[in-house]
Amino acid sequence: MASYALFLLIFFSLNQGMYAQTISSPDKNLSLIFEVKNSGVPVYQLQYKGKPVIKSSKLGIEIKDQPSFMEGFEIDKSEQKTVDTSWEPIMGEQKSIRNNYTELLVELKQPQYNNRQLKIRFRLFNDGLGFRYEFPKQSNLNYFIIKEEHTEFQLAGNHKIFWIPGDYDTNEYAYTTSKIAEIPQLMEKATVFISAQHPIENLAIQTPSMMKTDDGLYINIHEAALINYPAMSLNVDAANFKMSSHLTPDAVGNKGYMQTDTQSPWRTIIVSDKATDVLASKLILNLNEPTVYKDVSWIKPMKYIGVWWEYFVAGKSTWAYGTETNVKLDQDFTKLTPNGKHGATNERVSAYIDFASKHGFDAVLVEGWNIGWEDWIGNWKENVFDFVTPYPDFDVKKLRDYAASKGVKLMMHHETSASATNYERRLDRAFQFMEDNNYNAVKTGYVGQIIPRGEHHDGQWMVNHYIHVADRAADYKIMVNSHEAVRPTGLHRTYPNWIAQESARGTEFEAMGGLAPEHTTILPFTRLMGGPMDFTPGIFQTDLTYYNTGGNQRVNTTLAKQLAYYVTMYSPLQMAADIPDNYNRFLDAFQFIKDVALDWDASYIQEAEPGDYITIARKAKGKSEWYVGGITDENSRTATIDFSYLPKGKKYIATIYADAKDASWNKNPQDYTIKKGIVTSKSKLNQFIAPGGGFAISIQEGNVSELKSLKKI
């Protein structure tokens, strides 16, 4: 009897810190199992409607010169709670966002290291899972260096996956669609040359990673609230369908420098059996903290044009003023030899201001206005720009006053040439210059190899830099649109003036080899999961041989698809990127760009399949206006459009901008039709989309005479 009691005591002692904990999502479709396995290793599993999403996968952090947070754990205690609240974004795809989840907080201890503590917090939403590591302040853990994070994602099969190569410095690759097992043989082809790239040596891909299982589950892996931590890529064990975290290193190979109390970003797994639910998910936003900004009245959506696209296609403009290729900021730039092609001149910018004013745009972006462009790229040069000194042919005060007289803002451009140290030293002076000259928004750029030399675009140092820029900009009431920055993770909730990012292969690549017609049917499932993208749509002159610059380049869309992007590619910052002369040739189609809203009360994801098609309808914030956009890949299709979101019993005028029957991305791309008709909440529309094409619809109230003159759709 005594021996039996001793056995029970030993059994209980061995297992009290190892029992499984289970929680379910509020709708009961998702279930999470957490347990501490043999040797004290934390593991988790995730299921959706009984199907395995993530099979048993290890959790842990390896740290340098100290025992790691990998094993030897017992569960000290755990807590569960349910949260169901809502909040209103300053700008967004919907007026109100529900934040509904079940939380499991597990407090772990390592007895062999004086009961050192680690917490893992899980939040299980109806649309997926978020979890993070938390490091409490404790006597035996104050400062530590992360060697690597070892979060595993053991997938349940050889899923279809949309991926780009793992890289510490660029996310501007084209997407490859394959099975997980095919990634090794496709990686070399996928890793095309990009300036300042640094591909990960082992087999790895970037997040957000979008997958589809053979039995119809959609799985998206990413992260949320990336602060004071390096970005996560995913190591790929293609044979076993397992992925694991791979953090971006710094100049000496370390991954992160931490001081308790602190935490990792959230690791996110969005799951549904409907692709439309993935696009509708607000899980990543919900895992970010609310803003602490007290005054947000100055943060507003912006629609803009700019001296930009002509640098890529027209062959007549350059960012640089002079012909010289070796310049210093303290020299006299009036003595340079003008190249005769400088784009940011008083005359040209004034013409853009006139066009913006005439057509109701908020701002004009001007790139190439400031000294330093003659040797800005490829030299790993630190003091490349000063951000306050204009070229001789750009009169800051004159253009500032002229823009103000026309009711238009000028949008600042701060290309840093990836010299973040130089930018930080000059940041306050640059922002004060903007404030003094009536600029309220800046486009930042980080083309090139990062300075501090050896750092990476996606490392901890640069992650903190981007946040510092956004936070400091808020002190001057400046909105930030960052290009070549780390991919977004929902931080536009915390820093709402960080209104958009590029951080993917955008429209500029249409002039550098082109984008596949499927590219923009993938981006909303990948890059845009983390936040708005400054994709710079609106290219009407898609055949670039029009400019007689040689070659046979083209933008691989129809004109109508360019209109659809203003709905399918969400951003509160939208550019009409083409040259004004091209809009003057197609003013009837240009009307949609002028009309379309930027901020929304509600969004309705009507159809979606990654890599194939997307149809989205949105209601303009505070207005009785709706806009619909639909796009397809290289295949033509018929979109099914439902209008049941319209108020019942009312009639509206729908203006439909669509591909003509003979249009396609490579033949007759500028052929489109425009027709008007009456729609109600009972209306249905089957809309043809050409190969590589799209459609856009504006829905507005009309007066009695207008309604009488139109037929029902």
XYZ file of C-alpha atoms in Angstrom:
713
model
C 0.000 0.000 0.000
C 2.856 2.349 0.879
C 4.608 1.566 -2.414
C 1.357 2.292 -4.353
C 1.014 5.660 -2.602
C 4.625 6.452 -3.434
C 3.952 5.554 -7.081
C 0.978 7.943 -7.174
C 3.047 10.717 -5.632
C 5.842 10.272 -8.166
C 3.343 10.036 -11.050
C 1.581 13.191 -9.926
C 4.865 15.057 -9.493
C 6.055 14.082 -12.954
C 2.821 15.012 -14.668
C 1.439 18.041 -12.859
C 3.439 20.310 -15.182
C 2.740 18.306 -18.333
C -1.020 18.036 -18.701
C -2.705 19.284 -21.862
C -4.651 22.517 -21.957
C -7.398 22.958 -24.555
C -9.355 26.009 -25.646
C -11.850 26.610 -28.431
C -12.624 29.667 -30.522
C -15.847 31.506 -29.639
C -17.668 29.765 -32.524
C -16.135 26.378 -31.542
C -14.702 25.775 -35.037
C -11.070 26.093 -33.947
C -9.436 24.232 -31.110
C -5.970 24.648 -29.615
C -4.155 22.052 -27.562
C -1.093 23.052 -25.547
C 1.015 20.705 -23.477
C 4.505 20.198 -22.125
C 5.952 16.994 -23.543
C 8.745 14.748 -22.354
C 11.914 16.641 -21.384
C 9.698 19.624 -20.671
C 9.269 20.780 -24.296
C 6.262 23.082 -24.955
C 4.154 21.987 -27.937
C 0.863 23.073 -29.489
C -1.674 21.798 -32.009
C -4.396 23.589 -33.959
C -7.525 22.076 -35.529
C -10.328 23.566 -37.621
C -13.672 21.753 -37.627
C -11.839 18.613 -36.602
C -9.238 18.873 -39.358
C -5.571 19.244 -38.401
C -4.132 22.637 -39.318
C -0.939 22.520 -37.257
C 0.072 19.114 -35.932
C 2.142 18.788 -32.759
C 4.772 21.551 -33.018
C 7.483 22.691 -30.652
C 7.811 26.165 -29.157
C 10.954 27.764 -27.813
C 13.605 30.488 -27.880
C 17.333 29.812 -28.025
C 19.407 32.475 -26.301
C 23.116 33.204 -26.328
C 25.497 32.456 -23.447
C 22.627 31.406 -21.174
C 20.406 28.337 -20.882
C 17.721 28.501 -23.551
C 13.944 28.558 -23.333
C 13.629 25.265 -25.188
C 13.034 22.493 -22.656
C 12.962 21.634 -18.982
C 9.626 23.388 -18.491
C 6.776 22.711 -16.148
C 3.434 24.467 -16.176
C 3.382 26.698 -13.123
C -0.164 27.919 -13.720
C -2.540 28.859 -16.497
C -5.466 31.194 -16.986
C -8.292 31.346 -19.497
C -10.642 34.136 -20.403
C -12.966 35.242 -23.199
C -12.984 38.741 -24.671
C -15.680 40.232 -26.890
C -15.298 43.940 -27.586
C -15.201 46.219 -30.607
C -13.199 49.255 -31.662
C -13.185 51.806 -34.454
C -10.108 52.293 -36.636
C -9.171 55.824 -37.587
C -9.173 54.712 -41.208
C -9.929 51.268 -42.512
C -11.953 48.742 -44.450
C -14.822 48.905 -41.981
C -16.121 51.353 -39.420
C -16.080 48.953 -36.483
C -13.944 45.871 -35.808
C -15.006 43.100 -33.483
C -12.300 41.713 -31.177
C -13.602 38.336 -30.004
C -11.306 35.592 -28.765
C -10.615 32.949 -26.144
C -7.292 33.430 -24.375
C -5.023 30.906 -22.724
C -2.080 32.271 -20.753
C 0.378 29.573 -19.745
C 3.045 30.408 -17.189
C 6.011 28.065 -17.466
C 8.970 27.592 -15.177
C 12.333 25.851 -15.500
C 13.122 24.291 -12.097
C 16.724 23.526 -13.050
C 17.350 27.254 -13.619
C 15.982 28.548 -10.344
C 12.391 28.478 -11.625
C 13.120 30.897 -14.471
C 9.814 31.943 -16.041
C 8.426 32.134 -19.552
C 4.831 32.915 -20.458
C 3.114 31.923 -23.682
C -0.104 33.759 -24.456
C -2.544 32.250 -26.970
C -5.546 34.056 -28.425
C -7.926 31.926 -30.453
C -10.274 33.903 -32.679
C -12.979 32.587 -34.983
C -10.613 33.209 -37.891
C -7.364 31.925 -36.432
C -4.716 31.867 -33.746
C -2.223 34.364 -32.400
C 0.432 33.534 -29.814
C 3.540 35.152 -28.418
C 6.340 34.593 -25.929
C 6.465 36.853 -22.864
C 9.519 37.273 -20.637
C 8.639 38.635 -17.186
C 11.058 40.750 -15.199
C 12.793 38.401 -12.739
C 15.957 38.225 -10.672
C 17.592 35.647 -12.935
C 16.597 37.211 -16.262
C 17.234 40.858 -17.078
C 19.134 41.124 -20.359
C 19.540 38.420 -22.982
C 20.461 37.952 -26.641
C 18.299 35.855 -28.929
C 20.284 33.340 -30.937
C 17.205 31.991 -32.713
C 13.510 31.461 -32.237
C 12.373 27.866 -32.723
C 8.639 28.120 -33.309
C 7.444 25.228 -35.444
C 4.500 24.990 -37.815
C 4.051 21.286 -38.582
C 1.600 21.296 -41.458
C -0.735 18.397 -42.137
C 0.112 17.808 -45.784
C 1.762 18.896 -49.009
C -0.272 22.060 -49.413
C -0.461 24.390 -52.352
C 1.518 27.483 -51.364
C 2.054 31.015 -52.670
C 5.580 32.060 -51.704
C 8.572 34.306 -52.232
C 12.166 33.448 -51.282
C 13.383 34.148 -47.784
C 15.547 37.272 -47.803
C 16.831 39.631 -45.111
C 16.699 42.738 -47.297
C 13.951 42.634 -49.893
C 10.385 41.440 -50.288
C 10.121 42.533 -53.930
C 10.160 39.065 -55.476
C 7.459 37.697 -57.762
C 5.295 34.983 -56.238
C 5.722 31.325 -57.077
C 2.786 28.923 -56.771
C 3.681 25.313 -56.039
C 3.347 22.458 -53.607
C 5.476 22.688 -50.447
C 7.528 19.693 -51.600
C 8.391 21.520 -54.830
C 9.948 24.565 -53.163
C 13.552 23.214 -53.172
C 13.632 22.657 -56.922
C 12.024 26.042 -57.650
C 13.999 28.241 -55.245
C 16.889 29.082 -57.562
C 14.556 30.215 -60.341
C 12.434 32.231 -57.899
C 15.446 34.076 -56.465
C 15.832 36.606 -59.279
C 18.285 39.475 -58.986
C 17.070 42.431 -56.935
C 19.246 45.324 -55.793
C 20.584 44.909 -52.236
C 19.104 41.453 -51.784
C 20.389 38.980 -49.191
C 18.744 35.570 -49.739
C 18.690 33.258 -46.726
C 21.279 30.512 -47.192
C 19.083 27.628 -46.112
C 15.714 26.846 -47.663
C 13.335 29.558 -46.433
C 10.379 31.649 -47.525
C 8.864 34.911 -46.321
C 5.632 35.641 -44.545
C 2.776 36.177 -45.002
C 2.681 32.623 -46.340
C -0.601 31.643 -47.995
C -1.576 27.988 -48.409
C -4.497 25.866 -49.532
C -4.936 22.242 -48.514
C -6.219 19.483 -50.781
C -9.428 19.339 -48.746
C -10.137 23.048 -49.069
C -8.679 24.751 -46.009
C -6.987 28.126 -46.416
C -4.054 28.770 -44.063
C -2.095 31.989 -43.691
C 1.002 32.275 -41.464
C 2.406 35.698 -40.548
C 3.118 37.846 -37.492
C 1.543 40.814 -35.736
C 2.919 43.767 -33.780
C 6.552 43.522 -34.902
C 8.269 45.841 -32.398
C 11.853 45.693 -31.094
C 12.356 42.316 -32.718
C 13.617 41.030 -36.086
C 11.185 39.985 -38.798
C 10.363 36.306 -39.079
C 10.891 34.203 -42.185
C 10.080 30.500 -42.339
C 12.575 27.684 -42.691
C 11.096 24.988 -44.921
C 11.473 21.268 -44.325
C 9.875 20.371 -47.636
C 10.050 16.616 -47.162
C 8.130 16.711 -43.886
C 5.917 19.754 -44.630
C 7.278 21.539 -41.583
C 8.113 25.215 -41.248
C 9.943 26.955 -38.437
C 10.796 30.511 -37.508
C 13.948 32.113 -38.892
C 14.763 35.553 -37.506
C 16.743 38.182 -39.393
C 20.248 38.580 -37.931
C 22.181 41.765 -37.231
C 25.689 42.736 -38.361
C 27.351 40.317 -35.917
C 24.911 37.461 -36.357
C 22.737 37.958 -33.300
C 18.984 38.024 -33.718
C 17.695 40.278 -30.957
C 18.750 42.199 -27.840
C 16.118 41.966 -25.129
C 15.507 43.461 -21.698
C 12.782 42.144 -19.428
C 9.959 42.567 -19.174
C 9.424 42.106 -22.884
C 7.724 39.927 -25.459
C 7.980 38.623 -29.000
C 5.631 39.668 -31.786
C 2.516 37.554 -32.188
C 2.793 34.531 -34.482
C -0.428 34.369 -36.496
C -2.228 31.498 -38.212
C -5.407 32.506 -40.039
C -7.626 29.566 -41.015
C -10.893 29.133 -42.874
C -12.597 26.908 -45.411
C -13.525 30.070 -47.335
C -10.933 32.217 -49.075
C -13.187 35.235 -48.613
C -12.887 34.854 -44.828
C -9.104 35.125 -45.052
C -9.364 38.491 -46.809
C -11.981 39.644 -44.303
C -9.865 38.678 -41.279
C -8.925 41.405 -38.816
C -6.981 39.066 -36.519
C -3.642 40.771 -37.173
C -5.058 44.226 -36.483
C -6.734 42.989 -33.312
C -3.396 41.741 -31.969
C -1.838 45.199 -32.263
C -2.182 47.749 -29.479
C -4.475 50.776 -29.820
C -2.773 54.058 -30.577
C -1.774 56.325 -27.722
C -1.998 59.408 -29.951
C -4.404 61.840 -28.289
C -5.100 63.903 -31.410
C -5.662 61.986 -34.634
C -7.736 64.602 -36.431
C -4.851 65.361 -38.807
C -4.594 61.762 -40.044
C -6.664 61.587 -43.207
C -6.886 59.518 -46.392
C -5.057 60.960 -49.399
C -5.462 60.579 -53.130
C -2.454 61.839 -55.037
C -0.600 62.087 -58.331
C 3.108 62.612 -58.754
C 6.298 63.238 -60.656
C 7.193 59.554 -60.557
C 6.034 57.242 -63.367
C 7.750 59.360 -65.998
C 11.095 58.436 -64.450
C 10.424 54.787 -65.305
C 8.846 54.936 -68.756
C 8.970 58.231 -70.571
C 12.715 58.351 -71.040
C 12.638 62.097 -70.692
C 13.068 62.618 -66.952
C 15.641 61.864 -64.263
C 15.762 62.278 -60.503
C 19.218 63.858 -60.814
C 19.799 67.457 -61.876
C 23.408 67.234 -63.018
C 25.514 65.015 -65.255
C 28.184 64.550 -62.605
C 28.455 61.201 -60.806
C 30.470 62.250 -57.744
C 28.871 64.894 -55.544
C 28.977 66.020 -51.909
C 26.274 67.781 -49.965
C 28.445 70.780 -49.109
C 29.262 71.691 -52.701
C 27.501 74.321 -54.827
C 24.918 72.450 -56.881
C 24.225 75.498 -59.033
C 27.600 74.819 -60.636
C 26.663 71.316 -61.781
C 26.194 70.670 -65.475
C 22.403 70.388 -65.972
C 21.464 67.149 -67.723
C 18.412 68.738 -69.334
C 16.148 65.929 -68.131
C 15.542 66.809 -64.497
C 11.939 65.954 -63.624
C 11.300 68.027 -60.503
C 11.330 71.458 -62.098
C 9.152 74.446 -61.249
C 7.434 74.215 -64.606
C 6.652 70.510 -64.495
C 5.560 70.465 -60.853
C 3.289 73.461 -61.481
C 1.622 71.522 -64.296
C 1.034 68.571 -61.964
C -0.425 70.929 -59.364
C -2.791 72.326 -61.982
C -3.909 68.838 -62.960
C -4.400 67.778 -59.328
C -6.436 70.894 -58.576
C -8.619 70.504 -61.637
C -9.476 66.902 -60.849
C -9.812 67.087 -57.080
C -6.654 65.318 -55.901
C -5.271 65.994 -52.452
C -1.562 66.067 -53.193
C 1.306 65.925 -55.666
C 4.306 63.735 -54.875
C 7.583 65.179 -56.155
C 10.594 62.898 -56.340
C 14.015 64.230 -57.254
C 13.514 67.722 -55.789
C 16.486 67.637 -53.420
C 20.236 67.556 -53.938
C 22.205 64.318 -53.947
C 20.649 62.144 -56.649
C 23.706 62.160 -58.909
C 25.414 59.328 -56.978
C 22.627 58.132 -54.704
C 22.642 54.421 -55.480
C 25.148 51.605 -55.423
C 27.926 53.342 -53.492
C 26.973 52.471 -49.880
C 27.345 56.183 -49.223
C 26.261 57.536 -45.848
C 25.817 61.302 -46.319
C 23.838 61.024 -49.506
C 20.872 63.394 -48.895
C 20.176 66.247 -46.470
C 16.367 66.320 -47.072
C 16.134 70.130 -46.979
C 18.134 71.564 -49.876
C 16.394 71.810 -53.262
C 17.973 71.666 -56.685
C 18.421 75.046 -58.424
C 15.323 74.549 -60.590
C 12.971 73.701 -57.701
C 11.713 76.752 -55.795
C 10.295 75.437 -52.519
C 8.491 78.594 -51.436
C 7.113 79.398 -54.858
C 5.702 75.905 -55.360
C 4.452 75.719 -51.781
C 2.464 78.906 -52.239
C 1.238 77.935 -55.696
C -0.010 74.569 -54.440
C -1.769 76.259 -51.518
C -3.469 78.691 -53.877
C -4.816 75.704 -55.819
C -6.007 73.808 -52.743
C -3.374 71.101 -53.170
C -0.616 69.771 -50.910
C 2.854 68.838 -52.042
C 3.901 65.398 -50.815
C 7.468 65.105 -49.544
C 9.895 62.436 -50.707
C 12.678 61.205 -48.435
C 14.716 58.612 -50.261
C 17.404 57.583 -47.795
C 19.456 55.311 -50.070
C 19.174 52.924 -47.084
C 21.424 55.204 -45.017
C 19.267 55.079 -41.910
C 21.975 56.623 -39.734
C 22.099 59.712 -41.929
C 18.305 59.948 -41.943
C 17.993 59.688 -38.168
C 20.595 62.416 -37.631
C 18.707 64.748 -39.947
C 15.158 63.629 -39.135
C 13.992 66.495 -36.961
C 15.408 69.102 -39.269
C 13.743 67.370 -42.222
C 10.367 67.225 -40.469
C 10.655 70.843 -39.348
C 11.332 71.785 -42.984
C 8.152 69.952 -43.951
C 6.120 71.694 -41.280
C 7.486 75.094 -42.314
C 6.581 74.476 -45.957
C 3.094 72.993 -45.573
C 3.906 69.326 -46.220
C 1.796 66.865 -44.216
C 2.884 63.531 -45.730
C 6.165 61.915 -46.689
C 7.097 58.962 -48.839
C 10.249 57.371 -47.440
C 12.521 54.998 -49.349
C 15.270 52.568 -48.399
C 16.813 51.479 -51.697
C 20.237 49.870 -51.254
C 22.360 48.265 -48.570
C 21.564 49.401 -45.062
C 23.776 51.760 -43.101
C 24.674 50.890 -40.283
C 26.708 48.648 -42.564
C 25.945 44.989 -42.039
C 22.427 45.583 -40.775
C 19.447 44.371 -42.801
C 16.133 45.926 -43.803
C 14.281 43.324 -41.721
C 16.547 43.211 -38.653
C 15.767 44.480 -35.170
C 17.708 47.733 -35.643
C 15.779 48.703 -38.766
C 12.439 47.541 -37.370
C 12.982 50.023 -34.558
C 14.106 52.679 -37.050
C 10.890 52.510 -39.092
C 8.828 52.832 -35.914
C 10.973 55.728 -34.702
C 10.383 57.580 -37.971
C 6.610 57.078 -37.751
C 6.475 58.025 -34.085
C 8.634 61.122 -34.540
C 6.629 62.135 -37.604
C 3.512 62.155 -35.450
C 5.072 64.892 -33.315
C 5.022 67.067 -36.439
C 1.589 65.794 -37.593
C 3.130 64.086 -40.611
C 1.827 60.914 -42.280
C 4.345 58.320 -43.486
C 4.311 56.027 -46.523
C 7.384 53.797 -46.368
C 8.905 51.975 -49.330
C 11.478 49.156 -49.171
C 10.674 48.764 -45.467
C 9.994 45.571 -43.533
C 6.658 43.967 -44.408
C 3.798 45.332 -42.279
C 2.296 43.546 -39.290
C -0.716 45.688 -38.394
C 1.214 48.523 -36.752
C -0.947 51.078 -38.555
C -3.349 50.566 -35.637
C -0.718 51.632 -33.107
C 0.888 54.252 -35.371
C -2.061 55.376 -37.520
C -0.001 58.052 -39.280
C 2.036 55.193 -40.824
C -0.730 55.023 -43.375
C 0.796 52.774 -46.041
C 3.829 50.829 -47.132
C 5.123 49.345 -50.358
C 7.071 46.289 -49.072
C 6.272 44.101 -52.077
C 6.652 43.998 -55.847
C 4.578 47.004 -56.903
C 3.649 48.824 -60.085
C 7.176 50.099 -60.756
C 8.082 46.524 -61.710
C 5.611 46.746 -64.585
C 8.297 48.924 -66.183
C 11.072 46.490 -65.239
C 9.986 43.189 -66.720
C 6.313 43.276 -65.831
C 4.102 41.606 -63.237
C 2.275 38.374 -63.980
C -1.493 38.876 -64.367
C -2.020 36.678 -61.290
C 0.259 38.811 -59.086
C -2.466 41.106 -57.783
C -4.812 38.192 -57.089
C -2.126 36.893 -54.681
C -1.016 40.120 -52.963
C -4.219 40.621 -50.922
C -3.711 37.105 -49.482
C -0.050 37.747 -48.696
C 1.468 41.204 -48.427
C -1.804 43.048 -47.691
C -2.677 40.773 -44.772
C -0.331 42.925 -42.693
C -1.570 46.325 -43.793
C -2.306 48.813 -46.588
C -0.067 48.867 -49.650
C 0.946 51.855 -51.731
C 0.683 49.790 -54.901
C 0.527 52.926 -57.123
C -2.167 51.766 -59.569
C -3.901 53.678 -62.349
C -1.637 53.033 -65.352
C -3.733 53.668 -68.468
C -0.978 53.560 -71.109
C -0.175 49.893 -70.626
C 1.792 49.338 -73.832
C 5.084 51.005 -72.958
C 6.387 50.957 -76.538
C 4.176 54.044 -76.814
C 7.102 56.040 -75.408
C 9.538 54.919 -78.133
C 12.257 54.110 -75.641
C 13.079 50.712 -77.154
C 12.079 47.225 -76.074
C 8.609 45.714 -75.894
C 7.673 46.360 -72.269
C 4.069 46.396 -71.175
C 1.948 46.634 -68.070
C 0.301 43.214 -67.943
C -3.267 44.343 -67.261
C -6.200 45.878 -69.037
C -7.092 49.480 -68.326
C -10.260 48.375 -66.539
C -8.214 46.206 -64.160
C -6.229 49.284 -63.151
C -9.507 50.854 -62.029
C -10.463 47.761 -60.041
C -7.257 47.985 -57.971
C -8.617 51.019 -56.132
C -11.119 48.656 -54.519
C -9.294 45.317 -54.393
C -5.945 46.704 -53.121
C -6.956 48.457 -49.920
C -5.128 51.593 -48.869
C -6.200 54.964 -47.451
C -3.395 56.364 -49.599
C -3.990 55.879 -53.318
C -1.999 57.209 -56.240
C -3.137 57.851 -59.775
C 0.289 56.856 -60.974
C 0.219 57.512 -64.707
C 1.344 60.662 -66.486
C -1.435 63.297 -66.638
C -1.381 63.370 -70.447
C -2.542 59.758 -70.473
C -5.490 60.530 -68.222
C -6.494 63.372 -70.518
C -6.879 60.772 -73.292
C -9.277 58.638 -71.222
C -11.187 61.108 -69.084
C -14.336 58.970 -69.008
C -12.466 56.079 -67.369
C -10.466 58.485 -65.214
C -13.739 59.551 -63.607
C -13.771 56.364 -61.535
C -10.390 57.205 -59.984
C -11.682 60.668 -59.160
C -14.859 59.286 -57.591
C -13.655 56.232 -55.668
C -13.481 56.542 -51.898
C -10.437 55.804 -49.741
C -12.038 55.119 -46.358
C -14.854 52.677 -45.715
C -17.799 51.898 -43.452
C -18.025 48.286 -44.615
C -16.372 45.840 -46.990
C -17.928 42.782 -48.595
C -15.552 40.134 -49.956
C -17.847 38.600 -52.552
C -15.572 36.179 -54.399
C -11.948 35.191 -53.935
C -9.468 32.482 -54.811
C -5.759 33.192 -54.324
C -3.938 33.321 -57.625
C -7.174 33.375 -59.626
C -9.690 36.137 -58.872
C -11.055 38.622 -56.331
C -14.301 40.607 -56.210
C -14.849 43.128 -53.402
C -17.565 45.706 -52.692
C -17.120 48.546 -50.205
C -19.305 51.295 -48.747
C -17.739 54.757 -48.545
C -17.438 56.085 -45.008
C -20.320 58.353 -44.076
C -21.810 58.365 -47.583
C -24.502 56.553 -49.542
C -21.912 55.413 -52.079
C -20.559 51.949 -52.844
C -17.706 50.827 -55.037
C -17.025 47.383 -56.458
C -13.832 46.017 -57.973
C -13.121 42.661 -59.553
C -9.937 41.228 -61.067
C -8.776 37.972 -62.591
C -5.503 36.314 -63.538
C -4.500 35.437 -67.105
C -7.823 33.646 -67.622
C -11.092 35.296 -68.521
C -14.040 34.637 -66.248
C -17.498 35.825 -65.321
C -17.785 37.456 -61.919
C -20.982 37.064 -59.913
C -21.855 40.340 -58.219
C -24.435 40.567 -55.476
C -25.909 43.889 -54.326
C -27.775 42.701 -51.236
C -25.774 45.080 -49.037
C -27.674 48.042 -50.520
C -30.523 49.484 -48.417
C -33.754 47.692 -49.204
C -36.423 49.474 -51.188
C -34.093 52.081 -52.718
C -32.796 52.506 -56.244
C -29.245 53.521 -57.104
C -27.310 54.375 -60.245
C -24.494 51.962 -61.030
C -21.767 53.023 -63.456
C -19.912 49.960 -64.723
C -16.397 50.241 -66.138
C -15.571 46.928 -67.790
C -13.322 45.164 -70.252
C -14.548 45.113 -73.817
C -15.165 41.673 -75.303
C -11.961 41.814 -77.387
C -9.760 43.138 -74.561
C -6.968 41.273 -72.785
C -3.781 42.154 -70.937
C -1.689 41.717 -74.102
C -4.186 42.547 -76.833
C -6.415 45.612 -76.892
C -5.836 46.354 -73.181
C -7.293 49.847 -73.537
C -10.624 48.611 -74.885
C -13.297 49.128 -72.257
C -16.978 49.883 -71.929
C -18.877 52.210 -69.616
C -22.575 51.777 -69.008
C -25.086 52.953 -66.451
C -28.101 51.238 -64.974
C -30.304 50.963 -61.924
C -29.461 48.545 -59.119
C -31.286 47.606 -55.936
C -30.588 45.210 -53.096
C -32.217 42.487 -55.212
C -30.004 42.993 -58.251
C -27.556 40.372 -59.516
C -24.930 40.900 -62.186
C -22.805 38.445 -64.121
C -19.858 40.500 -65.346
C -17.356 39.406 -68.006
C -13.691 39.896 -67.157
C -11.083 39.643 -69.899
C -7.787 37.742 -69.495
C -5.659 39.836 -67.153
C -8.609 42.154 -66.784
C -11.033 43.602 -64.307
C -14.032 45.813 -63.740
C -15.025 48.664 -61.445
C -18.474 49.873 -60.427
C -19.518 53.063 -58.700
C -22.948 53.064 -57.061
C -24.496 56.381 -56.122
C -27.839 57.958 -55.426
C -29.560 59.652 -58.346
C -32.373 62.122 -58.807
C -35.773 61.161 -60.185
C -35.043 62.220 -63.765
C -31.785 60.268 -63.840
C -33.460 57.146 -62.525
C -36.272 57.398 -65.083
C -33.792 57.509 -67.961
C -32.018 54.281 -66.978
C -32.879 50.600 -67.121
C -32.510 48.060 -64.352
C -29.409 45.880 -64.359
